[in-house]
PDB file of C-alpha atoms in Angstrom:
ATOM      1  CA  LEU A  59      -0.193   0.029  -0.083  1.00 34.00           C
ATOM      2  CA  VAL A  60       1.419   3.518  -0.935  1.00 37.00           C
ATOM      3  CA  GLY A  61      -0.387   6.416   0.341  1.00 38.00           C
ATOM      4  CA  SER A  62      -0.537   9.304   2.677  1.00 43.00           C
ATOM      5  CA  GLU A  63      -2.505   7.589   5.390  1.00 49.00           C
ATOM      6  CA  MET A  64      -2.252   4.221   6.717  1.00 52.00           C
ATOM      7  CA  CYS A  65      -3.886   2.490   9.795  1.00 58.00           C
ATOM      8  CA  ILE A  66      -4.511  -0.833  11.159  1.00 58.00           C
ATOM      9  CA  ARG A  67      -8.010  -0.416  12.002  1.00 63.00           C
ATOM     10  CA  ASP A  68      -8.781  -3.939  13.325  1.00 71.00           C
ATOM     11  CA  SER A  69      -6.718  -6.842  14.437  1.00 74.00           C
ATOM     12  CA  TYR A  70      -7.899 -10.158  15.948  1.00 77.00           C
ATOM     13  CA  MET A  71      -5.721 -12.654  17.518  1.00 77.00           C
ATOM     14  CA  SER A  72      -6.774 -16.268  18.756  1.00 76.00           C
ATOM     15  CA  GLU A  73      -4.658 -19.395  19.553  1.00 75.00           C
ATOM     16  CA  GLU A  74      -7.313 -21.402  18.296  1.00 81.00           C
ATOM     17  CA  HIS A  75      -8.123 -19.682  15.001  1.00 85.00           C
ATOM     18  CA  GLY A  76      -5.008 -17.498  14.084  1.00 83.00           C
ATOM     19  CA  PHE A  77      -4.665 -13.983  13.266  1.00 83.00           C
ATOM     20  CA  ARG A  78      -6.391 -11.338  11.054  1.00 85.00           C
ATOM     21  CA  MET A  79      -5.623  -7.629  10.382  1.00 82.00           C
ATOM     22  CA  ASP A  80      -7.379  -5.129   8.461  1.00 83.00           C
ATOM     23  CA  ILE A  81      -5.099  -2.330   7.043  1.00 79.00           C
ATOM     24  CA  HIS A  82      -6.949   0.867   5.924  1.00 75.00           C
ATOM     25  CA  ALA A  83      -5.066   3.305   3.349  1.00 70.00           C
ATOM     26  CA  ASP A  84      -6.436   6.301   1.305  1.00 70.00           C
ATOM     27  CA  GLY A  85      -9.988   4.828   1.462  1.00 75.00           C
ATOM     28  CA  ASN A  86      -8.989   1.134   0.564  1.00 80.00           C
ATOM     29  CA  VAL A  87      -8.538  -1.925   2.855  1.00 85.00           C
ATOM     30  CA  VAL A  88      -6.284  -4.799   2.709  1.00 87.00           C
ATOM     31  CA  SER A  89      -6.832  -7.968   4.945  1.00 89.00           C
ATOM     32  CA  TRP A  90      -4.063 -10.218   6.227  1.00 87.00           C
ATOM     33  CA  TYR A  91      -4.931 -13.655   7.430  1.00 88.00           C
ATOM     34  CA  VAL A  92      -2.647 -16.077   9.199  1.00 87.00           C
ATOM     35  CA  GLY A  93      -4.138 -19.513  10.158  1.00 84.00           C
ATOM     36  CA  PRO A  94      -3.495 -21.200  13.488  1.00 80.00           C
ATOM     37  CA  GLU A  95      -0.832 -23.369  11.648  1.00 78.00           C
ATOM     38  CA  ALA A  96       1.139 -19.955  10.986  1.00 73.00           C
ATOM     39  CA  ASP A  97       2.636 -21.226   7.703  1.00 80.00           C
ATOM     40  CA  LYS A  98       1.387 -18.624   5.326  1.00 86.00           C
ATOM     41  CA  LEU A  99      -0.037 -15.348   4.894  1.00 88.00           C
ATOM     42  CA  ILE A 100      -3.149 -14.686   2.958  1.00 91.00           C
ATOM     43  CA  THR A 101      -3.732 -11.448   1.528  1.00 90.00           C
ATOM     44  CA  VAL A 102      -7.089 -10.027   0.291  1.00 93.00           C
ATOM     45  CA  ILE A 103      -7.427  -6.680  -1.651  1.00 91.00           C
ATOM     46  CA  PRO A 104     -10.901  -5.838  -2.386  1.00 91.00           C
ATOM     47  CA  ALA A 105     -10.373  -2.786  -4.378  1.00 90.00           C
ATOM     48  CA  GLU A 106      -8.363  -4.738  -7.054  1.00 91.00           C
ATOM     49  CA  LYS A 107     -10.481  -7.910  -6.567  1.00 92.00           C
ATOM     50  CA  THR A 108      -7.515 -10.080  -5.960  1.00 92.00           C
ATOM     51  CA  TRP A 109      -5.887 -12.041  -3.354  1.00 94.00           C
ATOM     52  CA  PHE A 110      -2.779 -14.239  -2.805  1.00 91.00           C
ATOM     53  CA  ALA A 111      -1.111 -16.514  -0.423  1.00 90.00           C
ATOM     54  CA  SER A 112       2.519 -16.413   0.497  1.00 88.00           C
ATOM     55  CA  PRO A 113       4.813 -18.478   2.855  1.00 87.00           C
ATOM     56  CA  LEU A 114       5.773 -16.614   5.924  1.00 78.00           C
ATOM     57  CA  PRO A 115       9.337 -15.693   6.294  1.00 69.00           C
ATOM     58  CA  GLU A 116      11.461 -18.094   8.322  1.00 64.00           C
ATOM     59  CA  GLY A 117      11.142 -17.052  11.915  1.00 58.00           C
ATOM     60  CA  GLN A 118       7.839 -14.894  11.475  1.00 56.00           C
ATOM     61  CA  ALA A 119       6.093 -18.182  11.094  1.00 50.00           C
ATOM     62  CA  THR A 120       6.245 -18.853  14.978  1.00 47.00           C
ATOM     63  CA  ALA A 121       7.274 -15.367  16.236  1.00 43.00           C
ATOM     64  CA  MET A 122       4.523 -13.044  14.619  1.00 43.00           C
ATOM     65  CA  PRO A 123       1.687 -14.634  16.583  1.00 41.00           C
ATOM     66  CA  GLU A 124       3.637 -15.152  19.735  1.00 44.00           C
ATOM     67  CA  GLU A 125       4.913 -11.685  20.127  1.00 45.00           C
ATOM     68  CA  TYR A 126       1.587 -10.314  20.731  1.00 49.00           C
ATOM     69  CA  LYS A 127      -0.274 -13.078  22.539  1.00 54.00           C
ATOM     70  CA  ASP A 128       0.737 -12.215  26.205  1.00 68.00           C
ATOM     71  CA  PRO A 129      -0.815  -8.931  27.363  1.00 72.00           C
ATOM     72  CA  ALA A 130       1.666  -9.041  30.468  1.00 76.00           C
ATOM     73  CA  ASP A 131       4.346  -8.298  27.809  1.00 82.00           C
ATOM     74  CA  TYR A 132       2.768  -5.063  26.716  1.00 81.00           C
ATOM     75  CA  VAL A 133       2.847  -3.896  30.472  1.00 88.00           C
ATOM     76  CA  ARG A 134       6.345  -5.061  31.091  1.00 90.00           C
ATOM     77  CA  ARG A 135       7.662  -3.540  28.045  1.00 89.00           C
ATOM     78  CA  PHE A 136       6.214  -0.093  28.980  1.00 92.00           C
ATOM     79  CA  MET A 137       7.153  -0.287  32.730  1.00 93.00           C
ATOM     80  CA  GLU A 138      10.796  -1.074  31.869  1.00 93.00           C
ATOM     81  CA  ARG A 139      11.161   2.500  30.684  1.00 93.00           C
ATOM     82  CA  PRO A 140      11.166   5.452  32.732  1.00 95.00           C
ATOM     83  CA  TYR A 141       7.549   6.623  32.833  1.00 95.00           C
ATOM     84  CA  LYS A 142       5.400   9.472  33.986  1.00 97.00           C
ATOM     85  CA  GLU A 143       2.124   8.406  35.760  1.00 97.00           C
ATOM     86  CA  LEU A 144      -1.066  10.034  34.030  1.00 96.00           C
ATOM     87  CA  GLY A 145      -3.472   8.996  36.806  1.00 96.00           C
ATOM     88  CA  ARG A 146      -6.675   7.334  36.962  1.00 97.00           C
ATOM     89  CA  SER A 147      -9.409   7.519  34.370  1.00 96.00           C
ATOM     90  CA  THR A 148     -12.235   5.648  32.594  1.00 96.00           C
ATOM     91  CA  ILE A 149     -12.150   4.178  29.180  1.00 92.00           C
ATOM     92  CA  ASP A 150     -15.292   2.591  27.799  1.00 87.00           C
ATOM     93  CA  GLY A 151     -16.710   2.099  31.212  1.00 91.00           C
ATOM     94  CA  VAL A 152     -13.417   0.486  32.371  1.00 92.00           C
ATOM     95  CA  GLU A 153     -11.307   2.108  35.312  1.00 96.00           C
ATOM     96  CA  VAL A 154      -7.803   2.532  34.152  1.00 96.00           C
ATOM     97  CA  ASP A 155      -4.330   3.720  35.318  1.00 97.00           C
ATOM     98  CA  GLY A 156      -2.358   5.438  32.697  1.00 97.00           C
ATOM     99  CA  ILE A 157       1.577   5.967  32.082  1.00 97.00           C
ATOM    100  CA  GLU A 158       3.367   7.940  29.434  1.00 97.00           C
ATOM    101  CA  VAL A 159       7.110   7.025  28.248  1.00 95.00           C
ATOM    102  CA  THR A 160       9.351   8.330  25.696  1.00 92.00           C
ATOM    103  CA  ASP A 161      10.817   5.830  23.246  1.00 87.00           C
ATOM    104  CA  PRO A 162       7.887   3.599  23.598  1.00 89.00           C
ATOM    105  CA  PRO A 163       8.428  -0.074  22.790  1.00 84.00           C
ATOM    106  CA  THR A 164       7.515  -1.182  19.333  1.00 78.00           C
ATOM    107  CA  ASP A 165       8.351  -4.120  17.098  1.00 68.00           C
ATOM    108  CA  ARG A 166       9.261  -2.069  14.278  1.00 66.00           C
ATOM    109  CA  GLU A 167      11.906   0.460  13.396  1.00 69.00           C
ATOM    110  CA  PRO A 168      12.781   2.803  16.211  1.00 74.00           C
ATOM    111  CA  MET A 169      10.754   6.132  15.967  1.00 82.00           C
ATOM    112  CA  GLU A 170      11.980   9.581  16.536  1.00 87.00           C
ATOM    113  CA  ASN A 171      10.425  11.972  19.034  1.00 89.00           C
ATOM    114  CA  ALA A 172       8.060   9.202  20.157  1.00 91.00           C
ATOM    115  CA  VAL A 173       5.819   9.273  23.029  1.00 94.00           C
ATOM    116  CA  GLY A 174       3.673   6.153  24.210  1.00 93.00           C
ATOM    117  CA  ARG A 175       0.776   6.154  26.485  1.00 95.00           C
ATOM    118  CA  MET A 176      -0.655   2.941  27.942  1.00 94.00           C
ATOM    119  CA  TRP A 177      -3.881   2.573  30.125  1.00 95.00           C
ATOM    120  CA  VAL A 178      -4.289  -0.612  32.182  1.00 95.00           C
ATOM    121  CA  ASP A 179      -7.373  -2.009  33.829  1.00 94.00           C
ATOM    122  CA  VAL A 180      -7.242  -1.454  37.517  1.00 96.00           C
ATOM    123  CA  ALA A 181      -8.902  -4.725  38.128  1.00 93.00           C
ATOM    124  CA  THR A 182      -7.321  -7.015  35.747  1.00 90.00           C
ATOM    125  CA  GLU A 183      -3.901  -5.255  34.914  1.00 90.00           C
ATOM    126  CA  LEU A 184      -4.529  -6.067  31.284  1.00 89.00           C
ATOM    127  CA  PRO A 185      -3.808  -3.183  28.680  1.00 90.00           C
ATOM    128  CA  VAL A 186      -7.060  -1.507  27.704  1.00 90.00           C
ATOM    129  CA  ARG A 187      -5.578   1.396  25.367  1.00 90.00           C
ATOM    130  CA  ILE A 188      -2.153   1.963  24.091  1.00 89.00           C
ATOM    131  CA  GLU A 189      -1.231   5.170  21.956  1.00 89.00           C
ATOM    132  CA  ILE A 190       2.002   5.781  20.272  1.00 88.00           C
ATOM    133  CA  GLU A 191       3.091   8.859  18.400  1.00 88.00           C
ATOM    134  CA  GLY A 192       6.408   9.684  16.583  1.00 87.00           C
ATOM    135  CA  THR A 193       8.073   9.872  13.252  1.00 85.00           C
ATOM    136  CA  ALA A 194       9.730   7.021  11.262  1.00 79.00           C
ATOM    137  CA  ASP A 195      11.475   7.637   7.971  1.00 77.00           C
ATOM    138  CA  GLY A 196      10.352  11.135   7.934  1.00 79.00           C
ATOM    139  CA  TRP A 197       6.419  10.043   8.185  1.00 77.00           C
ATOM    140  CA  LEU A 198       4.207  10.877  11.286  1.00 79.00           C
ATOM    141  CA  VAL A 199       3.117   7.542  12.744  1.00 77.00           C
ATOM    142  CA  GLN A 200       0.213   7.180  15.106  1.00 78.00           C
ATOM    143  CA  TRP A 201      -0.847   3.923  16.572  1.00 79.00           C
ATOM    144  CA  LEU A 202      -4.148   3.449  18.676  1.00 78.00           C
ATOM    145  CA  MET A 203      -4.812   0.088  20.047  1.00 80.00           C
ATOM    146  CA  ASP A 204      -7.776  -0.713  22.075  1.00 80.00           C
ATOM    147  CA  PHE A 205      -7.921  -4.295  23.648  1.00 79.00           C
ATOM    148  CA  GLN A 206     -11.051  -6.200  24.545  1.00 76.00           C
ATOM    149  CA  TRP A 207      -9.619  -9.232  26.159  1.00 75.00           C
ATOM    150  CA  SER A 208     -12.859 -11.085  27.299  1.00 67.00           C
ATOM    151  CA  GLU A 209     -14.937 -10.627  24.145  1.00 68.00           C
ATOM    152  CA  ALA A 210     -15.883 -13.608  22.295  1.00 72.00           C
ATOM    153  CA  VAL A 211     -14.794 -13.323  18.652  1.00 77.00           C
ATOM    154  CA  ASP A 212     -16.641 -14.955  15.736  1.00 84.00           C
ATOM    155  CA  PRO A 213     -14.475 -17.689  14.079  1.00 88.00           C
ATOM    156  CA  ALA A 214     -15.715 -16.687  10.855  1.00 89.00           C
ATOM    157  CA  LEU A 215     -13.521 -13.402  11.109  1.00 87.00           C
ATOM    158  CA  PHE A 216     -10.522 -15.533  10.774  1.00 89.00           C
ATOM    159  CA  GLU A 217     -11.565 -17.024   7.457  1.00 90.00           C
ATOM    160  CA  PRO A 218     -10.295 -15.191   4.424  1.00 91.00           C
ATOM    161  CA  ASN A 219     -13.328 -13.659   2.425  1.00 85.00           C
ATOM    162  CA  ILE A 220     -12.514 -14.327  -0.975  1.00 90.00           C
ATOM    163  CA  PRO A 221     -15.421 -13.876  -3.409  1.00 91.00           C
ATOM    164  CA  ALA A 222     -15.591 -16.062  -6.528  1.00 91.00           C
ATOM    165  CA  ASP A 223     -14.765 -13.366  -8.728  1.00 93.00           C
ATOM    166  CA  TYR A 224     -11.396 -12.384  -7.282  1.00 93.00           C
ATOM    167  CA  THR A 225      -8.396 -13.453  -8.899  1.00 91.00           C
ATOM    168  CA  SER A 226      -5.008 -14.572  -7.554  1.00 90.00           C
ATOM    169  CA  PRO A 227      -1.942 -13.238  -9.651  1.00 80.00           C
ATOM    170  CA  LEU A 228       0.257 -15.802  -8.083  1.00 67.00           C
ATOM    171  CA  GLN A 229      -1.954 -18.854  -8.926  1.00 58.00           C
TER     172      GLN A 229
END
């Protein structure tokens, strides 16, 4: 995707069903699917009526889903940095405590002038929201991650939606 604005709007993870991420850019969406076997990435591009499957690179087949499964890892990685307490607040009816860090933890290239904020559920100690802002390669980058840990997710969300009239240039 090449464009001026790109964001990951929805991301779903399940040990049983796999991983799905919807990436939005300039009014279009691209969906990525990785099944529980984590051996291939299926990409669906509705604007082009195309789809393709590609093997995950060595190392990502096991690392990609595992990196994001442990919610305590998000908290640990933020708390390892010097932080400023933001106090208590409420997000979507959940009472949270917040912190702010410079040089927030990411799994991508380091960002310049980055600030990260994380709000954690007071009762469960699970992250509820993480915001990261900074620049990378001259681009303004903004991440907003809202977490819903106890929500049931429809298994159909993990099945690639490939209509019959879509083509696969790699097949």
